[in-house]
């Protein structure tokens, strides 16, 4: 079942208690319950805890400290605070506050996703310039590596590639001594002895593997595709908002999944640059 987004919900986040206290109608220690709750005015993210004004079954205030919660308007149009934990657990799932909380968080998550998308699109030109520079630098590195491979020869390269793929970084040489001698019966024999000696270790040889460059080039191509996709979605936001102004509800199944995939891809692939 898809979540729905209520475009009539206004997102308003308060970051200081003074902003909330300045609201007309705000009262300290103002009890809120399912009976007198009217609607949400916004949410708060504060550096210091504020006391929750949920009215408990014993007719006492919750008074639990919260840094995140909601600014609620009551039936008498006064304003109070309710912590997120209490809004989530102390109100019945079918209550109005619980439903409003879900709508609010869905809307906020959606708008934050669109904002991140816009930020990515704004960085497109500079990011793609960086991608182009990385591709140029990568091509130069590849030419140097290929020249190195030719100088080292096929046998040495096979050994180095094996080291890179297996992680067996220890380098060793095996010395062989051959001594011919005549035994007591006058027969000629050969004494062959081997001795293995460790020279040291060699790590970070993965740069010699062609597949490493293919992976990077593939990721760089994905960066461009991700930005192209992001730009298309961002351009459609205006059209989408126009449609939403005529319809109160819209399914979040498309934008939620599309934004998740796109933002995931774009942010992770930019790490390649």
XYZ file of N, CA and C in Angstrom:
819
model
N 0.845 -1.190 0.000
C 0.000 0.000 0.000
C 0.885 1.247 0.000
N 0.636 2.180 -0.920
C 1.466 3.352 -1.060
C 1.093 4.418 -0.031
N 2.126 5.143 0.421
C 1.865 6.282 1.284
C 1.256 7.400 0.442
N 0.530 8.271 1.099
C -0.042 9.406 0.386
C 0.499 10.690 0.962
N 0.556 11.702 0.100
C 1.091 12.990 0.488
C -0.015 14.018 0.460
N -0.210 14.709 1.581
C -1.223 15.756 1.662
C -0.539 17.094 1.425
N -0.761 17.660 0.236
C -0.083 18.892 -0.124
C -0.608 20.103 0.648
N -1.688 19.934 1.388
C -2.190 21.052 2.192
C -1.388 21.212 3.480
N -0.553 20.226 3.808
C 0.263 20.290 5.021
C 1.423 21.256 4.797
N 1.543 22.241 5.665
C 2.637 23.207 5.573
C 3.761 22.789 6.509
N 4.959 22.708 5.962
C 6.111 22.313 6.764
C 6.741 23.549 7.399
N 6.833 23.511 8.714
C 7.427 24.626 9.448
C 8.214 24.055 10.617
N 9.516 24.179 10.560
C 10.373 23.626 11.605
C 10.961 24.745 12.458
N 10.775 24.616 13.764
C 11.296 25.603 14.717
C 12.611 25.085 15.297
N 13.621 25.951 15.324
C 14.938 25.547 15.817
C 15.313 26.168 17.154
N 14.487 27.073 17.654
C 14.731 27.658 18.980
C 13.407 27.739 19.735
N 13.483 27.613 21.035
C 12.274 27.686 21.855
C 11.695 29.097 21.832
N 12.568 30.093 21.618
C 12.076 31.478 21.588
C 11.130 31.705 20.409
N 11.387 31.021 19.284
C 10.485 31.132 18.135
C 9.090 30.630 18.501
N 9.068 29.536 19.243
C 7.785 28.938 19.619
C 7.075 29.803 20.652
N 7.831 30.265 21.632
C 7.228 31.078 22.695
C 6.680 32.399 22.165
N 7.211 32.849 21.019
C 6.746 34.111 20.433
C 5.446 33.946 19.643
N 5.012 32.701 19.446
C 3.782 32.467 18.688
C 2.567 32.954 19.475
N 1.660 33.677 18.836
C 0.426 34.098 19.522
C -0.370 32.871 19.973
N -0.694 32.820 21.235
C -1.468 31.700 21.747
C -0.645 30.639 22.437
N 0.688 30.754 22.383
C 1.511 29.745 23.042
C 1.412 29.878 24.557
N 1.270 28.733 25.204
C 1.214 28.693 26.663
C 2.142 27.596 27.169
N 2.855 27.893 28.228
C 3.687 26.881 28.857
C 2.807 25.919 29.655
N 3.247 24.673 29.718
C 2.537 23.631 30.473
C 1.062 23.598 30.076
N 0.831 23.637 28.780
C -0.525 23.648 28.218
C -0.905 22.219 27.826
N -1.777 21.545 28.577
C -2.059 20.123 28.354
C -2.667 19.836 26.979
N -2.179 18.763 26.336
C -2.734 18.310 25.065
C -3.167 16.856 25.207
N -4.328 16.561 24.662
C -4.874 15.206 24.694
C -5.668 14.986 23.409
N -6.060 13.753 23.124
C -6.879 13.514 21.931
C -8.176 14.321 21.932
N -8.648 14.679 23.116
C -9.926 15.395 23.205
C -9.816 16.864 22.787
N -8.684 17.509 23.104
C -8.587 18.943 22.798
C -7.624 19.263 21.649
N -7.017 18.229 21.054
C -6.091 18.461 19.939
C -6.856 18.924 18.701
N -6.283 19.927 17.985
C -6.927 20.462 16.782
C -6.109 20.160 15.523
N -4.873 20.671 15.460
C -4.017 20.374 14.303
C -2.567 20.722 14.637
N -1.648 20.314 13.757
C -0.230 20.603 13.946
C 0.141 21.913 13.265
N 0.982 22.677 13.963
C 1.481 23.919 13.385
C 2.862 23.709 12.766
N 3.570 22.712 13.256
C 4.904 22.415 12.741
C 5.625 21.452 13.665
N 6.925 21.316 13.463
C 7.729 20.468 14.341
C 8.895 21.290 14.874
N 9.577 20.757 15.884
C 10.726 21.472 16.441
C 11.927 20.544 16.555
N 13.104 21.090 16.270
C 14.393 20.436 16.492
C 15.230 21.407 17.307
N 15.425 21.095 18.568
C 16.090 22.024 19.475
C 17.390 21.438 20.016
N 18.301 22.313 20.399
C 19.562 21.857 20.993
C 19.360 21.424 22.443
N 18.394 22.034 23.114
C 18.078 21.675 24.503
C 16.687 21.049 24.580
N 16.502 20.212 25.565
C 15.211 19.543 25.722
C 14.142 20.502 26.240
N 12.919 20.276 25.773
C 11.757 20.995 26.311
C 10.777 19.947 26.826
N 9.960 20.337 27.777
C 9.064 19.380 28.414
C 7.811 19.136 27.579
N 7.461 17.865 27.485
C 6.267 17.460 26.740
C 5.019 17.775 27.566
N 3.994 18.284 26.890
C 2.762 18.692 27.586
C 1.614 17.701 27.392
N 1.943 16.463 27.041
C 0.901 15.443 26.919
C 0.196 15.260 28.264
N -1.114 15.225 28.227
C -1.894 14.984 29.442
C -2.059 13.483 29.621
N -1.487 12.956 30.719
C -1.533 11.517 30.960
C -2.874 11.108 31.572
N -3.053 9.810 31.702
C -4.312 9.283 32.241
C -4.564 9.731 33.678
N -3.494 10.045 34.404
C -3.652 10.491 35.799
C -3.844 12.004 35.895
N -4.130 12.632 34.747
C -4.374 14.078 34.666
C -3.146 14.919 35.025
N -1.973 14.332 34.875
C -0.734 15.076 35.072
C 0.007 15.187 33.739
N 0.816 16.234 33.613
C 1.580 16.411 32.378
C 2.714 15.395 32.295
N 3.050 15.021 31.083
C 4.144 14.073 30.860
C 5.460 14.630 31.401
N 5.785 15.865 31.009
C 6.994 16.567 31.464
C 8.300 15.873 31.088
N 8.234 14.915 30.187
C 9.462 14.265 29.718
C 10.173 15.201 28.742
N 11.514 15.250 28.830
C 12.272 16.138 27.958
C 12.417 15.583 26.551
N 12.207 16.432 25.562
C 12.361 16.057 24.155
C 13.098 17.161 23.413
N 13.955 16.771 22.479
C 14.586 17.749 21.585
C 13.866 17.810 20.240
N 13.081 16.772 19.966
C 12.322 16.729 18.713
C 10.871 16.427 19.042
N 10.004 17.192 18.456
C 8.582 16.972 18.681
C 7.758 17.889 17.803
N 6.521 18.148 18.242
C 5.578 18.888 17.409
C 4.948 20.046 18.170
N 4.690 21.101 17.409
C 3.974 22.262 17.930
C 2.516 22.073 17.544
N 1.644 21.960 18.555
C 0.243 21.623 18.303
C -0.686 22.772 18.678
N -1.728 22.920 17.871
C -2.790 23.887 18.160
C -3.950 23.127 18.784
N -4.497 23.666 19.869
C -5.588 23.004 20.579
C -6.942 23.585 20.178
N -7.984 22.990 20.694
C -9.352 23.390 20.328
C -9.639 24.850 20.654
N -8.997 25.382 21.698
C -9.212 26.786 22.070
C -8.244 27.725 21.350
N -7.534 27.162 20.324
C -6.557 27.895 19.509
C -5.291 28.288 20.273
N -5.118 27.746 21.450
C -3.851 27.936 22.149
C -2.837 26.943 21.577
N -1.567 27.176 21.874
C -0.487 26.378 21.284
C 0.320 25.710 22.383
N 0.753 24.476 22.111
C 1.517 23.719 23.097
C 2.528 22.818 22.396
N 3.256 22.026 23.195
C 4.297 21.142 22.678
C 4.005 19.693 23.046
N 4.303 18.798 22.122
C 4.212 17.367 22.406
C 5.426 16.694 21.772
N 6.151 15.909 22.577
C 7.351 15.233 22.083
C 7.021 14.188 21.035
N 7.978 13.922 20.165
C 7.732 12.960 19.092
C 7.416 11.575 19.626
N 8.160 11.138 20.645
C 7.917 9.803 21.202
C 6.490 9.679 21.718
N 6.022 10.695 22.411
C 4.657 10.659 22.946
C 3.630 10.751 21.817
N 3.918 11.585 20.827
C 2.999 11.702 19.692
C 2.885 10.385 18.948
N 3.976 9.616 18.964
C 3.996 8.350 18.239
C 3.416 7.202 19.051
N 3.667 7.195 20.359
C 3.296 6.028 21.166
C 2.112 6.238 22.103
N 1.872 7.478 22.506
C 0.832 7.725 23.503
C -0.530 8.045 22.899
N -0.543 8.305 21.595
C -1.812 8.574 20.932
C -2.209 7.351 20.112
N -3.469 7.008 20.164
C -3.972 5.878 19.396
C -3.664 6.074 17.920
N -3.328 4.961 17.233
C -2.985 5.037 15.820
C -4.068 5.630 14.955
N -5.305 5.579 15.424
C -6.422 6.133 14.659
C -6.759 7.561 15.084
N -5.995 8.099 16.035
C -6.284 9.450 16.509
C -5.905 10.477 15.447
N -6.454 11.656 15.586
C -6.190 12.719 14.616
C -4.729 13.157 14.663
N -4.170 13.263 15.866
C -2.776 13.683 15.976
C -1.850 12.666 15.320
N -2.128 11.393 15.526
C -1.307 10.349 14.921
C -1.356 10.430 13.397
N -2.559 10.648 12.866
C -2.712 10.766 11.409
C -2.005 12.009 10.889
N -2.151 13.125 11.616
C -1.502 14.373 11.201
C 0.018 14.242 11.245
N 0.509 13.546 12.263
C 1.952 13.337 12.384
C 2.485 12.578 11.173
N 1.787 11.520 10.774
C 2.208 10.729 9.616
C 2.216 11.567 8.343
N 1.144 12.336 8.134
C 1.069 13.195 6.943
C 2.201 14.224 6.946
N 2.425 14.806 8.105
C 3.448 15.850 8.223
C 4.836 15.293 7.898
N 5.169 14.147 8.487
C 6.489 13.562 8.269
C 6.662 13.109 6.827
N 5.590 12.580 6.218
C 5.657 12.202 4.802
C 5.946 13.419 3.932
N 5.213 14.498 4.200
C 5.384 15.725 3.423
C 6.790 16.300 3.613
N 7.264 16.299 4.851
C 8.587 16.859 5.136
C 9.681 16.037 4.457
N 9.556 14.724 4.531
C 10.538 13.853 3.890
C 10.552 14.075 2.386
N 9.363 14.247 1.815
C 9.239 14.472 0.380
C 9.902 15.789 -0.022
N 9.628 16.845 0.728
C 10.191 18.154 0.395
C 11.705 18.182 0.592
N 12.186 17.496 1.617
C 13.635 17.432 1.829
C 14.307 16.676 0.695
N 13.640 15.622 0.204
C 14.180 14.877 -0.931
C 14.273 15.740 -2.173
N 13.221 16.524 -2.429
C 13.233 17.420 -3.582
C 14.311 18.487 -3.436
N 14.520 18.957 -2.221
C 15.547 19.980 -1.995
C 16.936 19.408 -2.250
N 17.173 18.179 -1.810
C 18.466 17.540 -2.085
C 18.641 17.337 -3.581
N 17.531 17.007 -4.248
C 17.569 16.818 -5.694
C 17.949 18.118 -6.396
N 17.334 19.220 -5.973
C 17.653 20.526 -6.573
C 19.125 20.880 -6.346
N 19.620 20.578 -5.150
C 21.024 20.877 -4.846
C 21.953 20.085 -5.757
N 21.596 18.831 -6.020
C 22.400 18.009 -6.920
C 22.393 18.577 -8.331
N 21.219 18.990 -8.787
C 21.098 19.532 -10.144
C 21.921 20.808 -10.280
N 21.924 21.642 -9.241
C 22.707 22.880 -9.278
C 24.202 22.599 -9.414
N 24.630 21.439 -8.929
C 26.048 21.080 -8.992
C 26.409 20.335 -10.272
N 25.436 20.120 -11.150
C 25.650 19.261 -12.318
C 26.827 19.705 -13.174
N 26.848 20.977 -13.585
C 27.894 21.442 -14.501
C 29.284 21.273 -13.910
N 29.462 21.704 -12.661
C 30.782 21.588 -12.035
C 31.156 20.126 -11.811
N 30.165 19.312 -11.454
C 30.443 17.889 -11.213
C 30.853 17.187 -12.499
N 30.167 17.496 -13.599
C 30.490 16.845 -14.869
C 31.843 17.313 -15.400
N 32.237 18.548 -15.078
C 33.586 18.997 -15.436
C 34.625 18.166 -14.690
N 34.335 17.890 -13.428
C 35.237 17.056 -12.635
C 35.288 15.644 -13.198
N 34.129 15.131 -13.615
C 34.077 13.793 -14.209
C 34.942 13.745 -15.460
N 34.823 14.771 -16.307
C 35.618 14.830 -17.536
C 37.106 14.871 -17.220
N 37.474 15.628 -16.187
C 38.878 15.712 -15.799
C 39.378 14.370 -15.287
N 38.545 13.681 -14.516
C 38.926 12.359 -14.006
C 39.127 11.386 -15.161
N 38.243 11.431 -16.160
C 38.384 10.548 -17.324
C 39.697 10.843 -18.057
N 40.040 12.130 -18.190
C 41.285 12.510 -18.854
C 42.492 12.003 -18.069
N 42.459 12.215 -16.754
C 43.559 11.751 -15.905
C 43.664 10.231 -15.926
N 42.522 9.577 -15.947
C 42.507 8.117 -15.954
C 43.120 7.574 -17.239
N 42.810 8.206 -18.365
C 43.372 7.774 -19.648
C 44.895 7.905 -19.635
N 45.407 8.968 -19.024
C 46.853 9.172 -18.935
C 47.496 8.088 -18.069
N 46.834 7.769 -16.941
C 47.351 6.713 -16.070
C 47.360 5.376 -16.799
N 46.302 5.098 -17.548
C 46.239 3.845 -18.298
C 47.389 3.734 -19.291
N 47.705 4.825 -19.974
C 48.810 4.793 -20.942
C 50.132 4.479 -20.243
N 50.324 5.070 -19.067
C 51.555 4.806 -18.318
C 51.622 3.351 -17.854
N 50.485 2.842 -17.401
C 50.441 1.453 -16.928
C 50.707 0.490 -18.070
N 50.128 0.754 -19.233
C 50.351 -0.121 -20.390
C 51.825 -0.113 -20.793
N 52.454 1.059 -20.720
C 53.883 1.140 -21.038
C 54.694 0.334 -20.022
N 54.287 0.393 -18.756
C 54.961 -0.365 -17.710
C 54.789 -1.864 -17.927
N 53.602 -2.261 -18.324
C 53.324 -3.681 -18.557
C 54.229 -4.230 -19.658
N 54.407 -3.444 -20.714
C 55.254 -3.896 -21.822
C 56.705 -4.066 -21.378
N 57.183 -3.174 -20.508
C 58.563 -3.263 -20.039
C 58.767 -4.453 -19.106
N 57.759 -4.750 -18.301
C 57.880 -5.842 -17.326
C 57.810 -7.210 -17.974
N 57.089 -7.302 -19.084
C 56.983 -8.582 -19.768
C 55.806 -9.409 -19.282
N 55.358 -10.367 -20.112
C 54.142 -11.134 -19.803
C 54.253 -12.011 -18.562
N 55.398 -12.632 -18.344
C 55.525 -13.544 -17.205
C 55.460 -12.776 -15.883
N 56.186 -11.672 -15.821
C 56.162 -10.847 -14.609
C 54.772 -10.275 -14.372
N 54.110 -9.857 -15.472
C 52.776 -9.283 -15.340
C 51.772 -10.313 -14.826
N 51.881 -11.533 -15.291
C 50.959 -12.577 -14.803
C 51.126 -12.768 -13.304
N 52.371 -12.710 -12.847
C 52.626 -12.882 -11.418
C 52.076 -11.693 -10.621
N 52.292 -10.487 -11.128
C 51.796 -9.297 -10.435
C 50.267 -9.247 -10.427
N 49.649 -9.664 -11.529
C 48.185 -9.707 -11.575
C 47.644 -10.731 -10.586
N 48.359 -11.846 -10.452
C 47.948 -12.863 -9.479
C 48.037 -12.309 -8.060
N 49.084 -11.552 -7.791
C 49.225 -10.919 -6.474
C 48.063 -9.969 -6.220
N 47.722 -9.170 -7.231
C 46.647 -8.184 -7.081
C 45.308 -8.854 -6.826
N 45.055 -9.980 -7.485
C 43.741 -10.635 -7.374
C 43.626 -11.501 -6.124
N 44.723 -12.109 -5.706
C 44.666 -13.040 -4.573
C 45.001 -12.373 -3.244
N 45.698 -11.248 -3.308
C 46.103 -10.596 -2.066
C 47.317 -11.241 -1.428
N 47.974 -12.168 -2.158
C 49.193 -12.799 -1.644
C 50.375 -11.892 -1.967
N 50.639 -10.941 -1.075
C 51.596 -9.876 -1.365
C 53.060 -10.236 -1.079
N 53.316 -11.439 -0.547
C 54.686 -11.812 -0.189
C 55.475 -12.174 -1.444
N 56.647 -11.553 -1.598
C 57.536 -11.852 -2.715
C 58.653 -12.766 -2.228
N 58.899 -13.803 -2.979
C 59.964 -14.730 -2.597
C 60.671 -15.241 -3.845
N 61.878 -15.708 -3.662
C 62.637 -16.318 -4.762
C 63.062 -17.713 -4.317
N 63.171 -18.578 -5.266
C 63.613 -19.940 -4.981
C 64.944 -20.168 -5.681
N 65.955 -20.436 -4.897
C 67.282 -20.700 -5.462
C 67.503 -22.203 -5.613
N 68.125 -22.586 -6.703
C 68.387 -24.002 -6.982
C 69.894 -24.199 -7.162
N 70.441 -25.125 -6.409
C 71.865 -25.470 -6.573
C 71.964 -26.898 -7.095
N 72.809 -27.076 -8.075
C 72.991 -28.405 -8.678
C 74.468 -28.791 -8.544
N 74.682 -29.923 -7.931
C 76.053 -30.391 -7.721
C 76.193 -31.811 -8.259
N 77.132 -31.973 -9.148
C 77.384 -33.307 -9.703
C 78.539 -33.958 -8.933
N 78.384 -35.248 -8.689
C 79.439 -35.956 -7.962
C 79.443 -37.421 -8.382
N 80.489 -38.116 -7.993
C 80.632 -39.543 -8.315
C 80.549 -40.326 -7.016
N 79.663 -41.303 -7.003
C 79.500 -42.065 -5.768
C 80.613 -43.097 -5.615
N 80.553 -43.880 -4.567
C 81.592 -44.842 -4.254
C 81.731 -45.924 -5.313
N 80.638 -46.146 -6.050
C 80.663 -47.178 -7.083
C 81.121 -46.620 -8.424
N 81.466 -45.337 -8.430
C 81.958 -44.729 -9.658
C 80.872 -44.192 -10.567
N 79.655 -44.175 -10.072
C 78.560 -43.654 -10.897
C 78.404 -42.149 -10.676
N 78.161 -41.432 -11.814
C 77.935 -39.994 -11.720
C 76.495 -39.704 -11.294
N 76.368 -38.837 -10.307
C 75.038 -38.462 -9.817
C 74.934 -36.939 -9.662
N 73.685 -36.496 -9.537
C 73.427 -35.054 -9.402
C 72.664 -34.788 -8.107
N 73.164 -33.853 -7.339
C 72.499 -33.443 -6.102
C 71.823 -32.085 -6.356
N 70.498 -32.094 -6.341
C 69.731 -30.862 -6.636
C 69.048 -30.384 -5.357
N 69.342 -29.172 -4.945
C 68.759 -28.626 -3.728
C 68.111 -27.262 -4.022
N 66.970 -27.041 -3.354
C 66.264 -25.758 -3.527
C 66.150 -25.048 -2.187
N 66.192 -23.752 -2.258
C 66.051 -22.945 -1.043
C 65.184 -21.728 -1.357
N 64.127 -21.556 -0.568
C 63.188 -20.449 -0.770
C 63.535 -19.299 0.172
N 63.544 -18.089 -0.368
C 63.896 -16.920 0.435
C 62.857 -15.815 0.215
N 62.359 -15.257 1.316
C 61.386 -14.163 1.237
C 62.118 -12.838 1.108
N 61.741 -12.084 0.086
C 62.370 -10.789 -0.160
C 61.632 -9.651 0.530
N 60.326 -9.819 0.673
C 59.511 -8.755 1.255
C 58.084 -8.868 0.749
N 57.377 -7.781 0.785
C 55.995 -7.778 0.303
C 55.811 -6.659 -0.714
N 54.851 -6.862 -1.590
C 54.491 -5.836 -2.559
C 52.970 -5.722 -2.571
N 52.481 -4.558 -2.226
C 51.032 -4.348 -2.154
C 50.618 -3.276 -3.159
N 49.314 -2.995 -3.166
C 48.775 -1.940 -4.036
C 49.110 -2.169 -5.500
N 48.969 -3.408 -5.924
C 49.219 -3.719 -7.339
C 47.937 -3.742 -8.159
N 46.812 -3.420 -7.526
C 45.536 -3.491 -8.250
C 45.468 -2.497 -9.402
N 46.317 -1.440 -9.360
C 46.294 -0.461 -10.453
C 46.738 -1.083 -11.779
N 47.343 -2.272 -11.729
C 47.773 -2.950 -12.946
C 46.641 -3.700 -13.629
N 45.520 -3.877 -12.941
C 44.409 -4.658 -13.486
C 43.515 -3.789 -14.361
N 43.269 -4.256 -15.575
C 42.422 -3.503 -16.510
C 41.007 -3.330 -15.989
N 40.488 -4.345 -15.262
C 39.098 -4.266 -14.812
C 38.868 -3.123 -13.820
N 39.917 -2.724 -13.115
C 39.772 -1.606 -12.185
C 39.429 -0.325 -12.931
N 40.023 -0.140 -14.083
C 39.751 1.052 -14.886
C 38.372 0.976 -15.520
N 37.976 -0.225 -15.924
C 36.632 -0.391 -16.492
C 35.572 -0.055 -15.454
N 35.799 -0.480 -14.206
C 34.834 -0.191 -13.138
C 34.704 1.313 -12.906
N 35.841 2.004 -12.869
C 35.807 3.453 -12.635
C 35.108 4.164 -13.786
N 35.428 3.774 -15.026
C 34.794 4.395 -16.192
C 33.291 4.155 -16.189
N 32.884 2.961 -15.778
C 31.455 2.651 -15.700
C 30.781 3.540 -14.657
N 31.435 3.707 -13.513
C 30.871 4.558 -12.462
C 30.798 6.018 -12.898
N 31.799 6.472 -13.636
C 31.780 7.844 -14.132
C 30.636 8.055 -15.113
N 30.364 7.051 -15.930
C 29.227 7.140 -16.854
C 27.920 7.191 -16.079
N 27.855 6.436 -14.984
C 26.647 6.439 -14.154
C 26.421 7.797 -13.499
N 27.512 8.512 -13.189
C 27.362 9.848 -12.609
C 26.618 10.747 -13.577
N 27.020 10.733 -14.838
C 26.354 11.576 -15.840
C 24.897 11.167 -16.010
N 24.644 9.856 -16.069
C 23.264 9.381 -16.208
C 22.417 9.827 -15.015
N 23.006 9.759 -13.821
C 22.270 10.145 -12.616
C 21.921 11.631 -12.648
N 22.862 12.460 -13.081
C 22.582 13.897 -13.164
C 21.554 14.213 -14.241
N 21.623 13.509 -15.365
C 20.622 13.717 -16.419
C 19.235 13.355 -15.907
N 19.168 12.242 -15.178
C 17.883 11.811 -14.622
C 17.389 12.805 -13.578
N 18.320 13.289 -12.750
C 17.949 14.258 -11.715
C 17.406 15.532 -12.339
N 18.039 15.980 -13.414
C 17.599 17.211 -14.068
C 16.203 17.053 -14.649
N 15.920 15.882 -15.220
C 14.585 15.641 -15.777
C 13.526 15.676 -14.680
N 13.831 15.027 -13.548
C 12.865 15.006 -12.449
C 12.674 16.410 -11.890
N 13.777 17.146 -11.744
C 13.684 18.504 -11.199
C 12.850 19.394 -12.117
N 12.994 19.212 -13.433
C 12.217 20.004 -14.386
C 10.737 19.658 -14.317
N 10.449 18.424 -13.912
C 9.052 17.999 -13.826
C 8.380 18.436 -12.528
N 9.180 18.935 -11.577
C 8.609 19.328 -10.288
C 7.588 20.443 -10.450
N 7.901 21.420 -11.310
C 6.972 22.531 -11.527
C 5.651 22.028 -12.077
N 5.733 21.133 -13.064
C 4.516 20.552 -13.635
C 3.768 19.747 -12.590
N 4.528 19.001 -11.785
C 3.922 18.178 -10.739
C 3.202 19.048 -9.720
N 3.844 20.146 -9.317
C 3.217 21.042 -8.347
C 1.944 21.661 -8.900
N 1.941 21.940 -10.202
C 0.744 22.492 -10.832
C -0.401 21.490 -10.778
N -0.069 20.224 -11.020
C -1.080 19.169 -10.950
C -1.587 19.009 -9.525
N -0.652 19.123 -8.567
C -1.026 18.918 -7.169
C -1.919 20.035 -6.650
N -1.789 21.216 -7.233
C -2.639 22.324 -6.796
C -4.100 22.063 -7.133
N -4.330 21.146 -8.075
C -5.693 20.812 -8.473
C -6.188 19.545 -7.772
N -5.235 18.763 -7.250
C -5.596 17.524 -6.562
C -4.981 17.537 -5.171
N -5.760 17.250 -4.181
C -5.273 17.324 -2.804
C -4.306 16.199 -2.487
N -4.564 15.004 -3.010
C -3.763 13.842 -2.651
C -3.008 13.329 -3.868
N -1.825 12.821 -3.636
C -1.066 12.178 -4.705
C -0.309 10.999 -4.114
N -0.213 9.926 -4.880
C 0.534 8.768 -4.409
C 2.017 9.091 -4.388
N 2.688 8.649 -3.340
C 4.126 8.885 -3.225
C 4.936 7.742 -3.818
N 4.286 6.746 -4.401
C 5.008 5.565 -4.850
C 6.067 5.900 -5.883
N 5.750 6.797 -6.847
C 6.749 7.149 -7.857
C 7.841 8.059 -7.312
N 7.490 9.259 -6.792
C 8.557 10.147 -6.374
C 9.413 9.597 -5.253
N 8.800 8.883 -4.320
C 9.579 8.379 -3.191
C 10.651 7.409 -3.673
N 10.269 6.426 -4.509
C 11.227 5.438 -4.974
C 12.236 6.048 -5.934
N 11.740 6.910 -6.830
C 12.637 7.535 -7.801
C 13.676 8.402 -7.107
N 13.237 9.194 -6.136
C 14.167 10.063 -5.423
C 15.169 9.243 -4.622
N 14.691 8.166 -4.002
C 15.588 7.325 -3.208
C 16.689 6.744 -4.092
N 16.286 6.150 -5.228
C 17.260 5.549 -6.130
C 18.222 6.587 -6.684
N 17.663 7.718 -7.097
C 18.470 8.753 -7.722
C 19.461 9.367 -6.751
N 18.986 9.745 -5.567
C 19.866 10.375 -4.589
C 20.940 9.401 -4.127
N 20.546 8.159 -3.954
C 21.486 7.126 -3.559
C 22.608 7.014 -4.580
N 22.198 6.902 -5.855
C 23.162 6.733 -6.934
C 24.054 7.952 -7.067
N 23.456 9.131 -7.081
C 24.217 10.355 -7.310
C 25.226 10.598 -6.197
N 24.788 10.451 -4.942
C 25.675 10.745 -3.822
C 26.807 9.730 -3.729
N 26.494 8.462 -3.980
C 27.538 7.448 -3.882
C 28.519 7.557 -5.038
N 28.020 7.870 -6.232
C 28.895 7.942 -7.389
C 29.755 9.195 -7.385
N 29.277 10.259 -6.743
C 30.110 11.462 -6.666
C 31.375 11.200 -5.847
N 31.351 10.166 -5.031
C 32.540 9.816 -4.259
C 33.672 9.346 -5.170
N 33.310 8.919 -6.380
C 34.321 8.467 -7.332
C 35.166 9.628 -7.816
N 34.542 10.827 -7.851
C 35.219 11.982 -8.465
C 36.438 12.407 -7.642
